[in-house]
PDB file of C-alpha atoms and ligand atoms in Angstrom:
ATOM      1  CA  UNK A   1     116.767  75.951  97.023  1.00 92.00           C
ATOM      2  CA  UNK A   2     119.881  77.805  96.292  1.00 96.00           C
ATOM      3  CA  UNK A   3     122.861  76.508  97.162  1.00 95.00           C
ATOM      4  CA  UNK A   4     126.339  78.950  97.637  1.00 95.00           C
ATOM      5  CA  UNK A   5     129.358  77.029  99.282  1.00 94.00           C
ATOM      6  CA  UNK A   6     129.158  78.085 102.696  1.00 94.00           C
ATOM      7  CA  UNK A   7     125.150  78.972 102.645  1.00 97.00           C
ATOM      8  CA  UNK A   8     122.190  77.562 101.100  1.00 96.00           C
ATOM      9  CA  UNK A   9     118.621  79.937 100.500  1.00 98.00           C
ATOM     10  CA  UNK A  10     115.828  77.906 101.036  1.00 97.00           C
ATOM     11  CA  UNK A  11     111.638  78.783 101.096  1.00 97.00           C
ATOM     12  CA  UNK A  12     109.810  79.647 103.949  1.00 95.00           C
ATOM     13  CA  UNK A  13     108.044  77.489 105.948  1.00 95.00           C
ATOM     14  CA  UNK A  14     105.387  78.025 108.492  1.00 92.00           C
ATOM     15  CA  UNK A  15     107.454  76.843 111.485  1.00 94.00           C
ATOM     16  CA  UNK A  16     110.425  79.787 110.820  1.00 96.00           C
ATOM     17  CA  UNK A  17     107.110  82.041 112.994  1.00 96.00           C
ATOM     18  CA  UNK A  18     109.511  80.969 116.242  1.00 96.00           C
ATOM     19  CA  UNK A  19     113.011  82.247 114.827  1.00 97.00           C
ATOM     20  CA  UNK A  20     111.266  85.195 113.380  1.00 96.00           C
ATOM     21  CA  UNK A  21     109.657  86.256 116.493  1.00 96.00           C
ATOM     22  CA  UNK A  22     113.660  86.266 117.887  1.00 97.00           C
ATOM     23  CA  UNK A  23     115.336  87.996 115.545  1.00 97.00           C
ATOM     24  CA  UNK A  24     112.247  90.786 114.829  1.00 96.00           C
ATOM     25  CA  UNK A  25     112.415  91.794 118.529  1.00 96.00           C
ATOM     26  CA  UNK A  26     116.236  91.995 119.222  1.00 96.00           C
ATOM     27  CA  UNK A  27     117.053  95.488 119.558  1.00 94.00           C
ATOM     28  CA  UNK A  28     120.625  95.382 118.023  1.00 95.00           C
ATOM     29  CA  UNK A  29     119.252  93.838 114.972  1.00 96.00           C
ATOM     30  CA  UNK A  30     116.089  95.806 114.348  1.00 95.00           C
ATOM     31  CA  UNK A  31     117.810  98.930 114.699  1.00 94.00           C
ATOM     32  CA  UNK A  32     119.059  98.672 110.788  1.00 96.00           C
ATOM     33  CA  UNK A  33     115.352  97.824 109.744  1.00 94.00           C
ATOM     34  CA  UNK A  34     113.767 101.204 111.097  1.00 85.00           C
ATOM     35  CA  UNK A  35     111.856  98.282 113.300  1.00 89.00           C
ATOM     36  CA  UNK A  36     110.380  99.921 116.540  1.00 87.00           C
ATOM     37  CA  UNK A  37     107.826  98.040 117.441  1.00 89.00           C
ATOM     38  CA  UNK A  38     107.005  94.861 119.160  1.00 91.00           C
ATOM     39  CA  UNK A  39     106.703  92.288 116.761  1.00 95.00           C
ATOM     40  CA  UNK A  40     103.585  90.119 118.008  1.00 96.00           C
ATOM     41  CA  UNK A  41     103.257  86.246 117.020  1.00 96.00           C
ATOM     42  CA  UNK A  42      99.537  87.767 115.287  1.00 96.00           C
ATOM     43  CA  UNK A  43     101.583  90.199 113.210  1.00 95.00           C
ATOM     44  CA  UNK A  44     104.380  88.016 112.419  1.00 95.00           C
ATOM     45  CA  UNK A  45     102.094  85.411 111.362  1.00 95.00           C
ATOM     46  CA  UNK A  46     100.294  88.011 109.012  1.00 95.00           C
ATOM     47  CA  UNK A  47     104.049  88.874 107.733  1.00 94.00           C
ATOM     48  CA  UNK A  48     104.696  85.704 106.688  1.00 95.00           C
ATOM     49  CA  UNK A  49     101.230  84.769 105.134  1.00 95.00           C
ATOM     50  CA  UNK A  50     101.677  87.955 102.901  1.00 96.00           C
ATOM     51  CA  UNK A  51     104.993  86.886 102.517  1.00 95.00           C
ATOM     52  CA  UNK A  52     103.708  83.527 100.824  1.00 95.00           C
ATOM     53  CA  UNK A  53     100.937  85.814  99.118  1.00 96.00           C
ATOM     54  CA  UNK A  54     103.588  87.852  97.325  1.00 96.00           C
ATOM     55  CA  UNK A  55     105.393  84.478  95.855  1.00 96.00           C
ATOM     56  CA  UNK A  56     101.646  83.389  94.518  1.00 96.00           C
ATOM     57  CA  UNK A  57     101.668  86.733  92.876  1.00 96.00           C
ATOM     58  CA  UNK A  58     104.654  86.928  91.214  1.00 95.00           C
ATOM     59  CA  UNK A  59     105.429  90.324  93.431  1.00 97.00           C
ATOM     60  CA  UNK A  60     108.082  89.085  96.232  1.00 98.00           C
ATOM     61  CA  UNK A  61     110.393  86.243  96.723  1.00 98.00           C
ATOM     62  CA  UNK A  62     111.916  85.589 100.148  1.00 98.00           C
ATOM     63  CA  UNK A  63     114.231  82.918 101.141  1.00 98.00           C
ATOM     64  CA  UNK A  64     115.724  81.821 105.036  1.00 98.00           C
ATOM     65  CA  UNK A  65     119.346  81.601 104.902  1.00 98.00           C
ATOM     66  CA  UNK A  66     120.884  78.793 106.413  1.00 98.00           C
ATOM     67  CA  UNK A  67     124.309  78.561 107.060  1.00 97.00           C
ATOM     68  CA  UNK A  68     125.956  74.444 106.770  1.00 89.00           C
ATOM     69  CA  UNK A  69     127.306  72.912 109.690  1.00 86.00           C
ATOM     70  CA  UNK A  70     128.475  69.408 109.828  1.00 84.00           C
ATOM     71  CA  UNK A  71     125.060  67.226 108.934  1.00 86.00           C
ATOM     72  CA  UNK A  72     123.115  69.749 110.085  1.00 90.00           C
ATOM     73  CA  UNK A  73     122.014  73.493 109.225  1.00 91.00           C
ATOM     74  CA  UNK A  74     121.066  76.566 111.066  1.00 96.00           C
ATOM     75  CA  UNK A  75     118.629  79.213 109.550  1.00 98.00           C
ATOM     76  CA  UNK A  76     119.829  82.701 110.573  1.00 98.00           C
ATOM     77  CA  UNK A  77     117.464  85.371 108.832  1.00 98.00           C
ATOM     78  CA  UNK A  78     115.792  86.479 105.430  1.00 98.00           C
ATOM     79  CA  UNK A  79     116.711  87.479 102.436  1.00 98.00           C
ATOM     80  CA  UNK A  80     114.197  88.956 100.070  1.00 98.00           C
ATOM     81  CA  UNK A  81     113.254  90.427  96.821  1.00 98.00           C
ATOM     82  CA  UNK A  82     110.149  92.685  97.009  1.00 97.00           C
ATOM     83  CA  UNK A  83     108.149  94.927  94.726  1.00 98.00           C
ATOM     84  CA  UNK A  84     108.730  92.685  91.578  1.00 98.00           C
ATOM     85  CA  UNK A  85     107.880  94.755  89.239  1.00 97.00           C
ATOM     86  CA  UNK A  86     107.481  93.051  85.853  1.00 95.00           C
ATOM     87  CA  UNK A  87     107.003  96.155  83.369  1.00 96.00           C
ATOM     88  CA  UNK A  88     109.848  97.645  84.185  1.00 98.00           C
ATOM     89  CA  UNK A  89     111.904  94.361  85.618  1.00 98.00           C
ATOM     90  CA  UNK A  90     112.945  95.909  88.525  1.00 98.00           C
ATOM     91  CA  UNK A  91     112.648  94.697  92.149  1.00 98.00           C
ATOM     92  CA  UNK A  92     114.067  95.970  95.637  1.00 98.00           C
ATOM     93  CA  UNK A  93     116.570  93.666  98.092  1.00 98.00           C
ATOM     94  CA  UNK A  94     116.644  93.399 101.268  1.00 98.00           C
ATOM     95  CA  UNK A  95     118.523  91.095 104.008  1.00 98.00           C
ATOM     96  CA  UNK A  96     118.441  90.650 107.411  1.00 98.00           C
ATOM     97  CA  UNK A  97     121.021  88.491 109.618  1.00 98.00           C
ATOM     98  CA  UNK A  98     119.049  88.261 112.902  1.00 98.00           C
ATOM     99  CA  UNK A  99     121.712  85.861 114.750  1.00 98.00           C
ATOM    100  CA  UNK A 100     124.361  88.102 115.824  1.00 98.00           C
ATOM    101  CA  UNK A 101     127.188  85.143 116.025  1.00 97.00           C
ATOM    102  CA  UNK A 102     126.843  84.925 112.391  1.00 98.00           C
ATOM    103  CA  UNK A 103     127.510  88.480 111.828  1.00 98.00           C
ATOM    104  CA  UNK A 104     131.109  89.485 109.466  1.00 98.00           C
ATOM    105  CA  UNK A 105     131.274  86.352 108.676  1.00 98.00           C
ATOM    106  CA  UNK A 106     131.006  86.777 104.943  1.00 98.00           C
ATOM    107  CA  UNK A 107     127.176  84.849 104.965  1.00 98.00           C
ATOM    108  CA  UNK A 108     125.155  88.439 104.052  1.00 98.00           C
ATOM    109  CA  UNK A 109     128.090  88.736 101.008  1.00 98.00           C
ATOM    110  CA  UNK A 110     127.384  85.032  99.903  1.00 97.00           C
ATOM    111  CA  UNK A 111     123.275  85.446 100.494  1.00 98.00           C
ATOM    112  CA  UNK A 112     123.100  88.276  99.011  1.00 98.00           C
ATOM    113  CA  UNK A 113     125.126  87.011  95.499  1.00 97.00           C
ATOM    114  CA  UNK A 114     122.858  84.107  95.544  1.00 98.00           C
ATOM    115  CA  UNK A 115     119.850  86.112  95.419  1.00 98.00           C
ATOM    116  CA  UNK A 116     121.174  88.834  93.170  1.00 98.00           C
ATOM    117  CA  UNK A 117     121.853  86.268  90.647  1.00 97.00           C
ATOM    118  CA  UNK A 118     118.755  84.365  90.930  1.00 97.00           C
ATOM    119  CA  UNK A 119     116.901  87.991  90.450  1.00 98.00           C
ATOM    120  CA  UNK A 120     118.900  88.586  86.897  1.00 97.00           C
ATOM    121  CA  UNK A 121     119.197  85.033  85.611  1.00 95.00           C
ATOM    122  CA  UNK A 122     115.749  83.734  87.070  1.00 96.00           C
ATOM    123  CA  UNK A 123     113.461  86.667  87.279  1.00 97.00           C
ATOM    124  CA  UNK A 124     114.749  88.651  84.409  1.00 96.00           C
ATOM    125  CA  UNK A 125     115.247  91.839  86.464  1.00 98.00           C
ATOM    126  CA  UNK A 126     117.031  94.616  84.832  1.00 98.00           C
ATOM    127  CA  UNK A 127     117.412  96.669  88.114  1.00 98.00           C
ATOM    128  CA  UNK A 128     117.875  95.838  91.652  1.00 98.00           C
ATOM    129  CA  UNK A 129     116.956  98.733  94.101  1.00 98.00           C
ATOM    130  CA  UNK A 130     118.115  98.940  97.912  1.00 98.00           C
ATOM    131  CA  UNK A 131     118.282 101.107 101.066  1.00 98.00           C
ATOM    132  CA  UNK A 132     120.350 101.246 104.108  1.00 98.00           C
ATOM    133  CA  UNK A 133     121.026 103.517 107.157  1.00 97.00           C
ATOM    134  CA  UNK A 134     124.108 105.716 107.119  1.00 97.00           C
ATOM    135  CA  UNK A 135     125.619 103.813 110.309  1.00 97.00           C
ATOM    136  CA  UNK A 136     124.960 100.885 109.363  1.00 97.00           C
ATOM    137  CA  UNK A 137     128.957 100.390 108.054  1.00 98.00           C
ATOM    138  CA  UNK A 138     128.309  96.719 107.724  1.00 98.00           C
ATOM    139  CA  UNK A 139     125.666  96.894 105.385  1.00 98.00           C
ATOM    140  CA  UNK A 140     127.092  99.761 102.827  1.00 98.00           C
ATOM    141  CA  UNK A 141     130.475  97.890 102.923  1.00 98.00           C
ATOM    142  CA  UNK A 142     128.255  94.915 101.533  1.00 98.00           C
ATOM    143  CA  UNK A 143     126.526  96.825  99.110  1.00 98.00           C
ATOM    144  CA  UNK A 144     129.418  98.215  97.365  1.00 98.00           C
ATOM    145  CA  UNK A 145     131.347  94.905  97.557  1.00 96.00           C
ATOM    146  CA  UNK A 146     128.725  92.925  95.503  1.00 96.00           C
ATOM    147  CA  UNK A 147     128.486  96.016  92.766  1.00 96.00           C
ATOM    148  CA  UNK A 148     125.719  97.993  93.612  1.00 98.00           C
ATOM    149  CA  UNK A 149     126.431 101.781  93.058  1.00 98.00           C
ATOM    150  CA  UNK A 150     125.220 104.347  95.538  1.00 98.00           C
ATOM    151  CA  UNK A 151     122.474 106.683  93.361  1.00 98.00           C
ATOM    152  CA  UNK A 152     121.831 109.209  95.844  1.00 98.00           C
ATOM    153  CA  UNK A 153     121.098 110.195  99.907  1.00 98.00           C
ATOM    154  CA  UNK A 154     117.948 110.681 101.591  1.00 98.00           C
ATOM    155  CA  UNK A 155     118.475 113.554 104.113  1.00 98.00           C
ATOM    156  CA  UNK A 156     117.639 112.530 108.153  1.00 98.00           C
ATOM    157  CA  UNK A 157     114.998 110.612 106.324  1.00 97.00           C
ATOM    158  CA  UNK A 158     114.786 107.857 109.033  1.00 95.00           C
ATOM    159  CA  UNK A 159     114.013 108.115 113.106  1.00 94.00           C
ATOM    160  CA  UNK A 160     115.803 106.031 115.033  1.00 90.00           C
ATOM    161  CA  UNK A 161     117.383 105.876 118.789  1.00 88.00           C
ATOM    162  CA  UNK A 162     116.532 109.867 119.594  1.00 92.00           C
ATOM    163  CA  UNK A 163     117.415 110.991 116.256  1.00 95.00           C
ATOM    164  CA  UNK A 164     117.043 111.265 112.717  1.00 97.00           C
ATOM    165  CA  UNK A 165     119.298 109.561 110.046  1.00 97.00           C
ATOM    166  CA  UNK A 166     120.557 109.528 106.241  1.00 98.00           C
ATOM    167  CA  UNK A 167     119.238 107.092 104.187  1.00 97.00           C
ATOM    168  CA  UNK A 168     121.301 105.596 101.599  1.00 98.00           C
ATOM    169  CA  UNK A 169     120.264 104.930  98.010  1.00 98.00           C
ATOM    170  CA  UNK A 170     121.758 101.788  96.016  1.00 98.00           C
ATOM    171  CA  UNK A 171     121.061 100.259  92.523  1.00 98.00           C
ATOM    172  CA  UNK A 172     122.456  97.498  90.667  1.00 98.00           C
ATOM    173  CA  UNK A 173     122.024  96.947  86.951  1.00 98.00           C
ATOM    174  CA  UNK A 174     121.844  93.578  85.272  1.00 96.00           C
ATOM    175  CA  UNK A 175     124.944  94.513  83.104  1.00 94.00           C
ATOM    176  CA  UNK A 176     126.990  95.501  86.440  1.00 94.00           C
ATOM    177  CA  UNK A 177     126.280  92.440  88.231  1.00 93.00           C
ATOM    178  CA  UNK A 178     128.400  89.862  86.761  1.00 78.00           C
ATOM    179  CA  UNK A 179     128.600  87.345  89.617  1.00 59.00           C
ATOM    180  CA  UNK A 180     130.684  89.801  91.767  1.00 54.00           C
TER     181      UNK A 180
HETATM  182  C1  COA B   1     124.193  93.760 107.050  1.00 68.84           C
HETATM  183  C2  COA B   1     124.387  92.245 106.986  1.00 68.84           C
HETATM  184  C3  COA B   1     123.428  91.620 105.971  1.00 68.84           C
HETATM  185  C4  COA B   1     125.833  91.971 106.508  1.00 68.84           C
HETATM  186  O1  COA B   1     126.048  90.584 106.432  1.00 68.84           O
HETATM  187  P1  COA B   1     127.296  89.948 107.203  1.00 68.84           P
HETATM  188  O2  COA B   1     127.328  88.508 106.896  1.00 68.84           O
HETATM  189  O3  COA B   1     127.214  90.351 108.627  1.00 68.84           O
HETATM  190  O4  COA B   1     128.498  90.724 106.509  1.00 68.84           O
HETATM  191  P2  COA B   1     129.753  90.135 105.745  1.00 68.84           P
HETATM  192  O5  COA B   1     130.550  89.258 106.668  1.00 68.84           O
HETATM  193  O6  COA B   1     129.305  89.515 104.465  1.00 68.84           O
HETATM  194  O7  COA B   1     130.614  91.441 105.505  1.00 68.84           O
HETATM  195  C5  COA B   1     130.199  92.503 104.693  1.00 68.84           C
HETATM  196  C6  COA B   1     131.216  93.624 104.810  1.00 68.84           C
HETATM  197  O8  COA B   1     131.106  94.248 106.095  1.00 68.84           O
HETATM  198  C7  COA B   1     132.389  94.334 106.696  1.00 68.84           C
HETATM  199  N1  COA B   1     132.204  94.283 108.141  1.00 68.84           N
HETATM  200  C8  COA B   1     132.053  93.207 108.931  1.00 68.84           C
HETATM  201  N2  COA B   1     131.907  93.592 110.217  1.00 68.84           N
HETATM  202  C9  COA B   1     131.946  94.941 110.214  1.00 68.84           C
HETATM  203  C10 COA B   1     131.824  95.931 111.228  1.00 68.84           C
HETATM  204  N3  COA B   1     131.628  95.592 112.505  1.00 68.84           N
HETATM  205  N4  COA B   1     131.890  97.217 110.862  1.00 68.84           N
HETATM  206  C11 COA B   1     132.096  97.588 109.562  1.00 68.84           C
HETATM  207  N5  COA B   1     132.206  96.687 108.560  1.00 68.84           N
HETATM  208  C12 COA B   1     132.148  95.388 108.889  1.00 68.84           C
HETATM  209  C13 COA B   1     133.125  93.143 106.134  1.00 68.84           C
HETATM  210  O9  COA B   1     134.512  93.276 106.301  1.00 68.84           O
HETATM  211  C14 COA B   1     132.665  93.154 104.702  1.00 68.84           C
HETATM  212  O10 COA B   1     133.304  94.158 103.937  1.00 68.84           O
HETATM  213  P3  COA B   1     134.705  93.951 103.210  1.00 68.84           P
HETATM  214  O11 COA B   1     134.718  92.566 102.657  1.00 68.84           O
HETATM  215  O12 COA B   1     134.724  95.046 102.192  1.00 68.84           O
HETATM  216  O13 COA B   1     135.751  94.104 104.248  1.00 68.84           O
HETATM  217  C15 COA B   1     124.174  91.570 108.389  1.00 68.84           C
HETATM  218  O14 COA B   1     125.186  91.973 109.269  1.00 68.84           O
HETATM  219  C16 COA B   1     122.800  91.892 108.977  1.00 68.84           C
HETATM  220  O15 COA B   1     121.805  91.361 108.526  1.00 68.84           O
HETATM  221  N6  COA B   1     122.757  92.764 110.004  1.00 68.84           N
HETATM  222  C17 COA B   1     121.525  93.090 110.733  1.00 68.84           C
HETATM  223  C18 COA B   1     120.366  93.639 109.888  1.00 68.84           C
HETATM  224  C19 COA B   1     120.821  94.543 108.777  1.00 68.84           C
HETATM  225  O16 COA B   1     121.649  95.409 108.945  1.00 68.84           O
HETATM  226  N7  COA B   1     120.243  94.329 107.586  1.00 68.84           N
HETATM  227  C20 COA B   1     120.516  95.131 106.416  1.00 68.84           C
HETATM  228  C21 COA B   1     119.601  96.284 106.346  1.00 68.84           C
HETATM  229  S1  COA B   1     119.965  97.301 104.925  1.00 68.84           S
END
């Protein structure tokens, strides 16, 4: 469990299948996960059984955030570090908010420090890879405001709503992140 002061990051558990199966087939939210299709309760099952694989294997950790209220909490997406790779200590983020209330409300910011630090004090990364959709303002402004720098653009490399889109590149070093 990781605890920030206005979220805490805690493991997966089997029952999350029912929140999951909400926020993977809300339109507004998939849209900035390059999600299209469906999400079944026999594939979301699968995703979180290799999910709990990866953590076994040393290749993925993922963690629901739940955001504090009162005595009680509510769990409002993942946040997850995949492709662990340790060679080269590197490993790629990735977050996903799926209740739209809780949207700009500095939680992704707070999540996403948590796990950054837990991947360079914990993990022993070196490197911290990520990738977001040109529109997806929200995201980008995120990005830069916890330190990672943008390495590059991936040309109309996504299809989404009709049309193709840019796909921006981010990194974060372990001697850039310094609890930003
Ligand atoms: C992207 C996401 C993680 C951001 O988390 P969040 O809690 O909503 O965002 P925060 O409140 O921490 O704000 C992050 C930044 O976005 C800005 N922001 C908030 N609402 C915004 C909006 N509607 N448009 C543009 N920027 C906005 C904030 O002001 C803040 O930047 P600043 O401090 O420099 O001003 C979250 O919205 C989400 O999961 N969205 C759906 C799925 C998704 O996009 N996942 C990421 C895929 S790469």
């Amino acid at each position: 469990m990781l605890r920030g002061d206005t979220v805490l990051l805690r493991p997966l558990k089997r029952s999350d299948i029912t929140n999951f199966l909400k926020w993977n087939n809300d339109p507004e939210v998939i849209q900035y996960l390059a999600m299209y299709l469906p999400m079944t309760e026999m594939a979301q099952e699968k995703l979180i059984e290799d999910a709990a694989s990866r953590i076994q294997a040393g290749t993925g950790v993922i963690f629901i955030i739940e955001v504090t209220e009162g005595n009680s909490s509510k769990p409002i997406g993942p946040v997850a570090l995949n492709g662990i790779n340790p060679r080269d200590h590197n490993a790629t983020f990735g977050i996903s908010i799926g209740e739209k209330d809780y949207w700009g409300k500095g939680y992704g910011t707070e999540a996403t420090r948590l796990i950054l630090d837990y991947g360079f004090q914990q993990l022993n990364l070196h490197r911290i890879s990520s990738s977001v959709l040109a529109f997806n303002e929200r995201s980008i402004r995120l990005h830069k405001k916890v330190g990672f720098k943008e390495e590059g653009l991936q040309r109309e490399a996504i299809f989404q709503n009709g049309r193709f889109h840019d796909h921006v590149m981010f990194g974060i070093l372990r001697d850039e992140w310094k609890g930003h």
